[in-house]
Short mmCIF file of C-alpha atoms in Angstrom, two decimals:
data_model
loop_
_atom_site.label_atom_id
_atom_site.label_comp_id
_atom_site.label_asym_id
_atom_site.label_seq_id
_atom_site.Cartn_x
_atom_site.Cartn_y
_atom_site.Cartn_z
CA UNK A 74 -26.64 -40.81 -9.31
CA UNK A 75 -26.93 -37.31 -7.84
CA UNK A 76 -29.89 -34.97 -8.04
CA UNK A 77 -29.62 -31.92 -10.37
CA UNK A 78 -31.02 -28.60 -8.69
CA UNK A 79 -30.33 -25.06 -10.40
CA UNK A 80 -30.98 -21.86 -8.56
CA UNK A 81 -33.00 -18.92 -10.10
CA UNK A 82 -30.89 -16.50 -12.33
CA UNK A 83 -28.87 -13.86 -10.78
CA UNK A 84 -30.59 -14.77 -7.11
CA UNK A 85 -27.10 -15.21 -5.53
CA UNK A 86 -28.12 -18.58 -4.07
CA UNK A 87 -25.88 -21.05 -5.17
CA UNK A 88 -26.52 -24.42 -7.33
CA UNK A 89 -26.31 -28.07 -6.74
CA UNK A 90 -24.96 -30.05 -9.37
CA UNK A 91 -23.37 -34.16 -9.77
CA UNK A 92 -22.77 -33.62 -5.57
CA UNK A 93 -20.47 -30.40 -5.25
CA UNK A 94 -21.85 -26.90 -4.74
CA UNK A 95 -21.25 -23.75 -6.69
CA UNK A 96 -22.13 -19.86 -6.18
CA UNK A 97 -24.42 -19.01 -8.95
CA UNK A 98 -22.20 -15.82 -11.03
CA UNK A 99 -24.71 -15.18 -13.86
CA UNK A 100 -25.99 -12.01 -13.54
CA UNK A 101 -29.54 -10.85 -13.25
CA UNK A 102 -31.51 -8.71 -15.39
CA UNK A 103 -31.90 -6.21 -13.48
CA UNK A 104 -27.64 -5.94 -12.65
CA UNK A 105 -27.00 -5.78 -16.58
CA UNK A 106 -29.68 -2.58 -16.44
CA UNK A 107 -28.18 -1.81 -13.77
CA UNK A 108 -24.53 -1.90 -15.37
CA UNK A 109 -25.85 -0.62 -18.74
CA UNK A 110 -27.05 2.74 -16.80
CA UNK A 111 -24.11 3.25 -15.24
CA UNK A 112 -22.09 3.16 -18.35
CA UNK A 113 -24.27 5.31 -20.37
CA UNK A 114 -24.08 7.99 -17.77
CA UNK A 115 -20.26 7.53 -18.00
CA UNK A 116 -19.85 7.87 -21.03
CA UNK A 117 -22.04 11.10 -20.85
CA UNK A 118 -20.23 12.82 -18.41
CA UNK A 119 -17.10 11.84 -19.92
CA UNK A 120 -18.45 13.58 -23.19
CA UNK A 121 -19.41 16.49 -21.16
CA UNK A 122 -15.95 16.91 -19.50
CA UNK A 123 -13.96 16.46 -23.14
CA UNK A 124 -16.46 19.33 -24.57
CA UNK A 125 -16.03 21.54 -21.26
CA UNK A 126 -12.13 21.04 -21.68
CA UNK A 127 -12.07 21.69 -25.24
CA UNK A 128 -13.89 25.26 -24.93
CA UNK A 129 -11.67 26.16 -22.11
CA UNK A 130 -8.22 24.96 -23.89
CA UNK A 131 -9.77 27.15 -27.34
CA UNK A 132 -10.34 30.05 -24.60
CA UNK A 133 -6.76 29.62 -23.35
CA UNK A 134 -5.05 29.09 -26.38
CA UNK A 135 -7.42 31.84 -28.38
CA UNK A 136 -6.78 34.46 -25.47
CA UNK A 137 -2.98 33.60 -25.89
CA UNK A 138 -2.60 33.73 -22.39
CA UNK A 139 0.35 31.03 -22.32
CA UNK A 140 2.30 33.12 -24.28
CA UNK A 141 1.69 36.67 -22.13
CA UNK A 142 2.59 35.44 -19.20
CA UNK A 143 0.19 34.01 -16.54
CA UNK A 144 -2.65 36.55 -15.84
CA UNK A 145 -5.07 35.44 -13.30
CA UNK A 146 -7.91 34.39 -16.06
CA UNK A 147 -5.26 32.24 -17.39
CA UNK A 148 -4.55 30.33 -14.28
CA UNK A 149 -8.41 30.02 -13.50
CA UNK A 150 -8.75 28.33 -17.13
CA UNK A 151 -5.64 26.22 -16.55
CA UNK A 152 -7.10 24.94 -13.24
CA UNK A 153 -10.17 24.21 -15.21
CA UNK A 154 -8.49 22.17 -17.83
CA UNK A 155 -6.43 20.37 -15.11
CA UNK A 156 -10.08 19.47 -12.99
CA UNK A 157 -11.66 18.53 -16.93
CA UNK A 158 -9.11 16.29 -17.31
CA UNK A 159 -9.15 14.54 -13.31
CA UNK A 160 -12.78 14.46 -14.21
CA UNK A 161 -12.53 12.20 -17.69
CA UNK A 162 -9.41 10.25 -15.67
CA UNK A 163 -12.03 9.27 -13.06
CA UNK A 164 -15.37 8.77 -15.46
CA UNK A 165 -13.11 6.21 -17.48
CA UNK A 166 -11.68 4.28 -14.68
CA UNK A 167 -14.86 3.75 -13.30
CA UNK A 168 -16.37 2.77 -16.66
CA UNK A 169 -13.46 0.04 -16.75
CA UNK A 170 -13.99 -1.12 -13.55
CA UNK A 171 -17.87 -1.30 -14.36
CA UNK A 172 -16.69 -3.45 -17.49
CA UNK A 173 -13.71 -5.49 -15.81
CA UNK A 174 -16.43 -6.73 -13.17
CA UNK A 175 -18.87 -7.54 -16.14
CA UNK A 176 -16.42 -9.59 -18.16
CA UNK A 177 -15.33 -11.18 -14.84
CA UNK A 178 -18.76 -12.37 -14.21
CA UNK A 179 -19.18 -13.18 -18.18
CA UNK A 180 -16.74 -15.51 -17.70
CA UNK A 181 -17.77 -17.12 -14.49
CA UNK A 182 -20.51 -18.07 -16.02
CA UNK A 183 -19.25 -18.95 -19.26
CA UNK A 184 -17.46 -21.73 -16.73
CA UNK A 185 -20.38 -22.86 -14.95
CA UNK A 186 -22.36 -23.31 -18.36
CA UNK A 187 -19.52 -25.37 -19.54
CA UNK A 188 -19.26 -27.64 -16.06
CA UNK A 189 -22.97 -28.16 -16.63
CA UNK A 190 -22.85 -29.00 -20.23
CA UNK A 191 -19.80 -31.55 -19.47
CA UNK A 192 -22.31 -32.63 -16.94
CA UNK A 193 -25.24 -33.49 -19.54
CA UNK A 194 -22.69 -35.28 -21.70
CA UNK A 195 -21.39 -37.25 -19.28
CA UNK A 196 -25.35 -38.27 -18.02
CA UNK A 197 -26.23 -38.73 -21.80
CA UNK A 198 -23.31 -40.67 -22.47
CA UNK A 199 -24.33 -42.92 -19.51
CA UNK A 200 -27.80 -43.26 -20.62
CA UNK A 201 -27.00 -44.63 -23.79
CA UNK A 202 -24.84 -47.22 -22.12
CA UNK A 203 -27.36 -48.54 -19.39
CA UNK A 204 -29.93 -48.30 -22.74
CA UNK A 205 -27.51 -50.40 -24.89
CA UNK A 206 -26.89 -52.77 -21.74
CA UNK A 207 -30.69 -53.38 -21.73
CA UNK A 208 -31.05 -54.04 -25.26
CA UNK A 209 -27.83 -56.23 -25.16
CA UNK A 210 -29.73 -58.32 -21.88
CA UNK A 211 -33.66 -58.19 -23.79
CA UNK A 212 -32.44 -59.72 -26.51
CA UNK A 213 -29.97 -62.27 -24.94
CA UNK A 214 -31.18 -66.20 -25.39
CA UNK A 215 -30.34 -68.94 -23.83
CA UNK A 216 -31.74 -72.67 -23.69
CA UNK A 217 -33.28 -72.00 -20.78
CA UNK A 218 -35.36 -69.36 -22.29
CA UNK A 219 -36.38 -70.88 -25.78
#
């Protein structure tokens, strides 16, 4: 029977288990700060751009600048509205990313939980055989042994 040997959590190592060798994909503590951080600050700017391109669209529209023809103010607060909206583009592909790569890793080591809990089952299930096999022999008599 094989040796079990699990690595720390999150240390990248990898983990030794009924002979075969897997990477270790649950993440550490600090990476989920990490992650959280990174998605609150997201969200944040992405908050900030949607407020920034909702005064300039209510100073475009309010002005009535589409509808005078294009003055130069007008074409400055377009370009605005245009670089608002690249911004909240970019701020929630990289939050999706940022979540994509979580739920990748979530399930990773949703996997390796389940390999080692098919693992335990299979060593329990064993156990109670070689138990029931020594039972089975203790209480075996024979002439011999009367």
């Amino acid at each position: 029977m094989a040796a079990t040997a699990n690595s720390s959590v999150g240390s990248g190592k990898s983990s030794v288990s009924a002979g075969k060798t897997t990477p270790s994909v649950i993440p550490s503590p600090s990476a989920l700060n990490a992650l959280q951080s990174f998605l609150t600050s997201s969200v944040e700017n992405h908050r900030r751009s949607t407020e920034s391109l909702i005064a300039s669209l209510e100073k475009l529209v309010g002005d009535g600048g589409a509808s005078k023809g294009k003055t130069s103010e007008a074409t400055v607060l377009e370009d605005k509205c245009l670089s608002h909206f690249q911004a909240m583009k970019y701020h929630q592909r990289s939050g999706r990313r940022a979540v994509d790569a979580a739920e990748k890793a979530a399930e990773g080591a949703r996997g390796q939980v389940e390999d080692m809990g098919m693992v335990l089952q299979n060593l329990l299930y064993e156990k109670a055989h070689l138990l029931r096999e020594i039972r089975r022999n203790r209480d075996f008599r024979t002439r011999q042994l009367e």
